[in-house]
Coordinates of C-alpha atoms in Angstrom, one line a residue:
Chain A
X1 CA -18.2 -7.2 24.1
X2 CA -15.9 -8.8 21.4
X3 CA -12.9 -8.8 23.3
X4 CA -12.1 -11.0 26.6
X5 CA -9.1 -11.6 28.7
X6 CA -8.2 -14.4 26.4
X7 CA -6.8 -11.8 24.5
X8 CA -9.6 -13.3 22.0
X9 CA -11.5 -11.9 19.0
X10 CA -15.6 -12.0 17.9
X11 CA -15.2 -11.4 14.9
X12 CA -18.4 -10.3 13.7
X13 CA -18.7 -8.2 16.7
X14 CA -15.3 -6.8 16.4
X15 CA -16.1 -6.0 12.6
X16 CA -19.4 -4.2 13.2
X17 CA -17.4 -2.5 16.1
X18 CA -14.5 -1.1 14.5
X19 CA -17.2 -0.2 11.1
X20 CA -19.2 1.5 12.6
X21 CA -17.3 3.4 15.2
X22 CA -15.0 4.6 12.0
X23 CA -18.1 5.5 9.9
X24 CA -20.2 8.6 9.9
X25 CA -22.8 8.4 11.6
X26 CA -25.4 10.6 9.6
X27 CA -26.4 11.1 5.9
X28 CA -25.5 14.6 4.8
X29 CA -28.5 14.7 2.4
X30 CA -28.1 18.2 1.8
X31 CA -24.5 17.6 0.1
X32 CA -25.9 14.7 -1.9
X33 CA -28.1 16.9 -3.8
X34 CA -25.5 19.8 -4.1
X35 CA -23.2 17.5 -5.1
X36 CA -25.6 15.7 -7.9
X37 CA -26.7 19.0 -9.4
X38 CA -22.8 20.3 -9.5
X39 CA -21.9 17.2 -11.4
X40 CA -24.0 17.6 -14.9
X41 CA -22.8 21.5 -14.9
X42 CA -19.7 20.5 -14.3
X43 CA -20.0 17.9 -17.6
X44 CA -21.7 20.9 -19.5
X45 CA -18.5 23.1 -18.9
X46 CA -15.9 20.3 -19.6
X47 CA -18.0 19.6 -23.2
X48 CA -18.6 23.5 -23.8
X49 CA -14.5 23.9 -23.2
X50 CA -13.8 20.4 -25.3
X51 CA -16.3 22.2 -28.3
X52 CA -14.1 25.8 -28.3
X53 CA -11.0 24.1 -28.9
X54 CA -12.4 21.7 -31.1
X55 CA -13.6 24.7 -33.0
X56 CA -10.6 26.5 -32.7
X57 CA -8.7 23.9 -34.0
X58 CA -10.9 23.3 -37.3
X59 CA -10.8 27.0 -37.9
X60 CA -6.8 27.0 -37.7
X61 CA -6.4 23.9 -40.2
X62 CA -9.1 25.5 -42.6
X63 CA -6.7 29.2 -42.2
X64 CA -3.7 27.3 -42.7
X65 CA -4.9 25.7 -46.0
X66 CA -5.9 28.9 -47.5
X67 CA -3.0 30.9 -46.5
X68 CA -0.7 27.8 -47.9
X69 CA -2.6 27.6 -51.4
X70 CA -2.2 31.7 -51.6
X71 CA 1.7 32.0 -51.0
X72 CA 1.7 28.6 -53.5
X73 CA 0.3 31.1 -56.2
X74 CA 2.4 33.7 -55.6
X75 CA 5.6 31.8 -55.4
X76 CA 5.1 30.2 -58.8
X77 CA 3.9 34.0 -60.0
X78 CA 7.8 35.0 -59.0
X79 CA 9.3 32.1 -60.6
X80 CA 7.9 32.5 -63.5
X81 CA 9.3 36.3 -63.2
X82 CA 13.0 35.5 -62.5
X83 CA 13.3 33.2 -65.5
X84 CA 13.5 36.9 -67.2
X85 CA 17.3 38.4 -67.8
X86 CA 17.5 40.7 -64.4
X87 CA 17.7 39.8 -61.4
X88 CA 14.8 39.6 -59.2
X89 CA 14.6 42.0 -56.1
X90 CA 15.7 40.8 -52.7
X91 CA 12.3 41.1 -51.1
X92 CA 9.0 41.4 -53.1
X93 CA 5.1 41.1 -52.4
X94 CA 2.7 40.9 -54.9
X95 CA -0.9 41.6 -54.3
X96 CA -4.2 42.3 -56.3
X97 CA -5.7 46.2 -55.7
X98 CA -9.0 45.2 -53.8
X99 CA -11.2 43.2 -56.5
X100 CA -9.2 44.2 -59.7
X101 CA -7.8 41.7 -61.1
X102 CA -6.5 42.6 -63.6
X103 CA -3.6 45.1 -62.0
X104 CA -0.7 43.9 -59.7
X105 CA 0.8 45.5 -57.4
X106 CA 4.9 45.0 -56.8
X107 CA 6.6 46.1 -53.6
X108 CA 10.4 45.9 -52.4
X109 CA 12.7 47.5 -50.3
X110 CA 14.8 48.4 -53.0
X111 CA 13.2 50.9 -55.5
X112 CA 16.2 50.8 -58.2
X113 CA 16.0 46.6 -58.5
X114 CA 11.9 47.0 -58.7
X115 CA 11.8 49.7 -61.2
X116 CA 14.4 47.7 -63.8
X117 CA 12.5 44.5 -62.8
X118 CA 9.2 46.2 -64.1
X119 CA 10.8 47.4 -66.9
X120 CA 12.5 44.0 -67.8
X121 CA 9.5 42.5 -67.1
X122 CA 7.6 44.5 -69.3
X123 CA 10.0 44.4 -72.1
X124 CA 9.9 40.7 -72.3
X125 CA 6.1 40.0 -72.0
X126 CA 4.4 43.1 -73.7
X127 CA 2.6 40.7 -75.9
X128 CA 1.2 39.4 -73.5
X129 CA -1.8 41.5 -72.1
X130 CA -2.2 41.3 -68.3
Chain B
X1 CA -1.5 -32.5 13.1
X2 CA -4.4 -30.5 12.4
X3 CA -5.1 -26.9 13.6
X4 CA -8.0 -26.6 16.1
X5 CA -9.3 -23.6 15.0
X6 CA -8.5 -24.1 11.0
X7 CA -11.4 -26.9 11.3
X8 CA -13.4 -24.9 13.6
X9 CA -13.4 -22.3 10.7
X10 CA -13.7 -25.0 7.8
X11 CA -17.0 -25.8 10.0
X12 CA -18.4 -22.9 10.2
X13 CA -18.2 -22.2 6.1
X14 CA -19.9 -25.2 5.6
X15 CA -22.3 -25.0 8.0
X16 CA -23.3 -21.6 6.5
X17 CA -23.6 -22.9 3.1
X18 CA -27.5 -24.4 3.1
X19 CA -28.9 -21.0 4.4
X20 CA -26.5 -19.1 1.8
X21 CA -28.2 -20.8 -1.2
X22 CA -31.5 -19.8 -0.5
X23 CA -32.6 -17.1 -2.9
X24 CA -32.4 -13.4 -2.3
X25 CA -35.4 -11.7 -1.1
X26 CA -35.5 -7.7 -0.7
X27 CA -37.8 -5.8 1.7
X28 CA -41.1 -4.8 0.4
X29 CA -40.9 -1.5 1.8
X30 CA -37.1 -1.0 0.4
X31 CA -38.6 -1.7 -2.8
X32 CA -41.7 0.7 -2.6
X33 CA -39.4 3.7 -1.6
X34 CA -37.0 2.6 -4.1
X35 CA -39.7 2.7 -6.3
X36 CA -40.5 6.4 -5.1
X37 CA -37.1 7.3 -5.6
X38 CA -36.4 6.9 -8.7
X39 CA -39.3 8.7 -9.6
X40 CA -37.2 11.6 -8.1
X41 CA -39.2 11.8 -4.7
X42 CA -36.4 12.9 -2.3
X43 CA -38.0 11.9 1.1
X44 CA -38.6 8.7 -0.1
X45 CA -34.8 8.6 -1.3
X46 CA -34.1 9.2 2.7
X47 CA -36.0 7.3 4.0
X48 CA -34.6 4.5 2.1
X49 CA -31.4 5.8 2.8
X50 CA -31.9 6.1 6.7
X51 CA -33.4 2.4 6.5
X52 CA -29.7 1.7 4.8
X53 CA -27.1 4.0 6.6
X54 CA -25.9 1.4 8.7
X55 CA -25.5 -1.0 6.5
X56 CA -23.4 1.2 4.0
X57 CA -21.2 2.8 6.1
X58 CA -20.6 -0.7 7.6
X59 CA -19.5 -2.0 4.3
X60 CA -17.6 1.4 3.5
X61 CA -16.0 1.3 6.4
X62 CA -15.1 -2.3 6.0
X63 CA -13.6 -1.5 2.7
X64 CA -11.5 1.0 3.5
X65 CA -10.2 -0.6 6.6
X66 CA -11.8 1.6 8.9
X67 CA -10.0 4.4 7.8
X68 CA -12.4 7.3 9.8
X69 CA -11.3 9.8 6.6
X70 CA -11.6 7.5 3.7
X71 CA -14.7 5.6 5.0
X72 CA -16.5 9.2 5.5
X73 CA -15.7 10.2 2.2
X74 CA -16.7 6.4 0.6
X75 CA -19.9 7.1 2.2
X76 CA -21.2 10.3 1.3
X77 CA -19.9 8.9 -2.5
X78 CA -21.7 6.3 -1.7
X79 CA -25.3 8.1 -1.1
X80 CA -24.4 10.6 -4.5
X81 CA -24.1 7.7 -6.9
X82 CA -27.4 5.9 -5.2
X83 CA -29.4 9.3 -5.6
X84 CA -28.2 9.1 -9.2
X85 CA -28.5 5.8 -10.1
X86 CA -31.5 5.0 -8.4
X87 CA -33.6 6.4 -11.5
X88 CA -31.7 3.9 -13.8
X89 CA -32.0 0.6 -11.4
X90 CA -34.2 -1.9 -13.9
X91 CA -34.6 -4.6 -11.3
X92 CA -32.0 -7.1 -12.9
X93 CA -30.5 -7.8 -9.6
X94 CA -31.6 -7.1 -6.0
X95 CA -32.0 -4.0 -4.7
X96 CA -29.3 -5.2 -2.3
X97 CA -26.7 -6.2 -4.8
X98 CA -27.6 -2.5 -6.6
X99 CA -26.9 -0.8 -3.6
X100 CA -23.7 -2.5 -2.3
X101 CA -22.3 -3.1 -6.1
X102 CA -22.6 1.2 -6.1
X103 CA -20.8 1.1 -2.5
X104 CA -18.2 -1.0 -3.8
X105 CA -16.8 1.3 -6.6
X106 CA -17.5 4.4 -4.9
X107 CA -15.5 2.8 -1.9
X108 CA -12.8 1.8 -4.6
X109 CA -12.5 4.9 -6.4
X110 CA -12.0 6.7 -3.2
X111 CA -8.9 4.1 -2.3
X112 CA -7.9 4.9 -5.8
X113 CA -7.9 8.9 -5.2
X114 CA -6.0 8.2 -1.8
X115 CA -3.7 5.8 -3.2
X116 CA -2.7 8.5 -5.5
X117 CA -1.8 11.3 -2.8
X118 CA 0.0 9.0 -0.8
X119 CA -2.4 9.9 2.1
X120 CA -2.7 6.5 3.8
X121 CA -0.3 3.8 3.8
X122 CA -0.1 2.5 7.6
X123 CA 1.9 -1.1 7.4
X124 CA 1.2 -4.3 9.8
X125 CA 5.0 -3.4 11.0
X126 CA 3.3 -0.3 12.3
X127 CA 1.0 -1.2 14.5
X128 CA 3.5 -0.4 18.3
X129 CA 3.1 3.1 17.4
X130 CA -0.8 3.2 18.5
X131 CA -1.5 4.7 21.2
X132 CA -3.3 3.0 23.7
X133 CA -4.6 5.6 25.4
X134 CA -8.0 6.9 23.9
X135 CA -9.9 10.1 25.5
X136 CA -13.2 7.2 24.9
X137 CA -11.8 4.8 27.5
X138 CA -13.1 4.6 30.8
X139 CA -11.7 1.6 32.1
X140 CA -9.3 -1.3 31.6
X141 CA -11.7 -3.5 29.7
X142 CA -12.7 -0.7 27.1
X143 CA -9.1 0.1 26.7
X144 CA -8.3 -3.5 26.3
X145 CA -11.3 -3.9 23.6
X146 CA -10.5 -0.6 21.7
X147 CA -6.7 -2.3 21.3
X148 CA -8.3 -5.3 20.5
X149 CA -10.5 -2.8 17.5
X150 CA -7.2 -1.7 16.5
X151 CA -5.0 -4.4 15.8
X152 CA -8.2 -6.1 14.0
X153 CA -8.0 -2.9 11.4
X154 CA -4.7 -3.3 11.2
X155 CA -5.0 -6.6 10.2
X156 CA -7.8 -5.9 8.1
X157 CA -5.4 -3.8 6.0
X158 CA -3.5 -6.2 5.1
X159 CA -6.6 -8.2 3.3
X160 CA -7.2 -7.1 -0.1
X161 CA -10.3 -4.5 -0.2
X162 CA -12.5 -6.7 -1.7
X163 CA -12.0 -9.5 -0.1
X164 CA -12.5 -7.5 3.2
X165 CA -15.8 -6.0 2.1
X166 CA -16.7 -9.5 1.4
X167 CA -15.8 -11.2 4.4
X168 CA -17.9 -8.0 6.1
X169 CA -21.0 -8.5 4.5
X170 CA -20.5 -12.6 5.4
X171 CA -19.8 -12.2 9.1
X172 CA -21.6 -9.2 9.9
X173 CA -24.2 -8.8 7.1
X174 CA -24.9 -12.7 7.4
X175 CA -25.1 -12.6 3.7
X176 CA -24.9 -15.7 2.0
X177 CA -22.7 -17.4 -0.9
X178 CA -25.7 -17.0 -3.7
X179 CA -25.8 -13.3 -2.6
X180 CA -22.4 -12.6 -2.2
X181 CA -21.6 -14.3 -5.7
X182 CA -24.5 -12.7 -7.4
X183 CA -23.3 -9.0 -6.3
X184 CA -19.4 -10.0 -7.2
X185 CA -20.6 -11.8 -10.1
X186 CA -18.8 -14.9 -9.0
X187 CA -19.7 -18.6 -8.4
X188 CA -20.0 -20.1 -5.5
X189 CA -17.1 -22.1 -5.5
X190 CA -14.9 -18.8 -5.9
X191 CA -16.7 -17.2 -3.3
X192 CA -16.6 -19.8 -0.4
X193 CA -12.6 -20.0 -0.8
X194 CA -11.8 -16.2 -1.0
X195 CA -13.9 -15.8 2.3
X196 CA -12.2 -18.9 3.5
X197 CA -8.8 -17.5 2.4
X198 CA -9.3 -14.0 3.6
X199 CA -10.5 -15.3 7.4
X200 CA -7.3 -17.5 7.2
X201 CA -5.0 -15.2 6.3
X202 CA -6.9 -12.4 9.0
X203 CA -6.7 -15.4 12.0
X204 CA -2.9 -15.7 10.9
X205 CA -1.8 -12.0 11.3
X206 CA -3.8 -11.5 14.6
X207 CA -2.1 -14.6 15.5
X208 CA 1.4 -12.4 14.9
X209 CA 0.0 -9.9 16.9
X210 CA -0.9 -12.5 20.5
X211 CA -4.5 -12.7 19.2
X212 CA -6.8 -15.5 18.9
X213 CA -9.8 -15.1 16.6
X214 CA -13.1 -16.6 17.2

């Protein structure tokens, strides 16, 4: 016993008392393997999520770029425009019909302000051929 | 005037220190199931482990300060890492040192886990508030001893973890300086004043607390 009336202390058999009555007393092998097979899935999943948004993320930047370098061309398409006399309309797209080049299409809210910007437009380029 | 019991202590480091230096030797029959093992044989992986079980939950226990919760957990940790690590173990150090090094940062990465939910934080001031009454005792001289158990884990608390592991595997484990410092990594000299300085400072709290150790 590792206590007396002396109100003393064994160490070492106080230690391997007090360890041992606090430990488990048997191996749960069974979790041991569960647990070592969960933890490579568990890797797998965290690396297979990690991969999407890296993915994701390359796919946005690469969107991004394109969409940037398109609205670049057609903003310096309309400012080349409203150098001519009238005004240009409040809100305009500009887009190609399918894989013709060679046509434009012009949109705006406004039919009046399109139709005299056409005209202007035409007026003041028709030697050039589009 | 010098403490009785601070050179009976100082004695019994030193007198330890001849056997300690002697070098490591594992079991041959550790080593052939270790060997099985890793080649992914689990019965030999339990066997080994059964051979073991004492001896790790001891030191998990120990390092947790004989937290019943923590010291479960450290151990079944413990046995995962083992099972997973035995496959990579290339003989550098003993299979001793492999085994207890893996017990030593399981059992710290479960204090870390606890330490972060606040689940156990019992201080020294504490230690009126345990009951003496235990459902175990049968008589005066078990309820005496399992008081006795208690305010040495409440002691132990106060130690730092590694230095309690230490002092476990010294005292209880009988290892020896060259084994202790090969699975810390530290030298002798380091060794032989932390276990000196964690026994001090353990003698001088159960001091606090009417207690003489021996």
């Amino acid at each position: 016993m590792s206590f007396t009336k002396k109100r003393t202390i064994e160490l070492k058999g106080a230690l391997r008392e007090s360890a041992l009555e606090s430990a488990p007393s048997f191996p749960d092998f069974s979790q041991v393997y569960r647990k070592a097979e969960q933890r490579p899935q568990r890797v797998r999943r965290l690396a297979l999520s990690m991969s999407v948004v890296a993915v994701t993320a390359i796919a946005s930047f690469l969107v991004g770029i394109y969409w940037y370098d398109r609205s670049s061309s057609d903003t310096a398409l309309i400012d080349s425009w409203s150098s001519i006399s009238s005004s240009a309309p409040t809100a305009l797209s500009i887009d190609t019909l399918g894989e013709q080049q060679d046509r434009v299409v012009v949109a705006s809210t406004q039919n009046t302000t399109v139709n005299l910007f056409v005209q202007d437009l035409w007026e003041s380029s028709s030697g050039i051929s589009w | 005037m010098i403490d009785d019991t601070l050179l009976v202590r100082t004695m019994r480091v030193a007198k330890k220190e001849p056997d300690s230096l002697t070098p490591v030797v594992d079991d041959p029959f550790d080593l052939e199931l270790a060997v099985e093992a890793s080649g992914g044989d689990k019965g030999a992986f339990e066997r080994l482990m059964w051979r073991w079980w004492d001896r790790i939950r001891g030191y998990c226990a120990a390092f947790v300060a004989f937290d019943a919760e923590l010291a479960e957990e450290a151990a079944q940790e413990s046995l995962i890492r083992i099972y997973k690590a035995l496959p990579k173990w290339r003989r550098e150090s003993s299979l001793g040192a492999y085994l207890y090094g893996i017990c030593r940062t399981a059992s710290a990465d479960v204090m870390r886990r606890a330490a972060r939910h606040h689940a156990h934080n019992v201080q020294v001031e504490t230690f009126d508030s345990f009951p003496l009454e235990s459902h175990h005792s049968t008589g005066e001289g078990n309820v005496l001893n399992e008081e006795a158990n208690r305010m040495l884990a409440v002691a132990m608390q106060k130690l730092d973890p590694e230095d309690r592991a230490m002092l476990y595997l010294h005292e209880v484990e009988d290892k020896g300086l060259a084994e202790l410092g090969e699975m810390y990594g530290l030298p002798l000299g380091t060794v032989k004043s932390r276990l000196f300085r964690a026994r001090d400072k353990l003698g001088t709290l159960l001091r606090e607390m009417g207690y003489e150790l021996h």
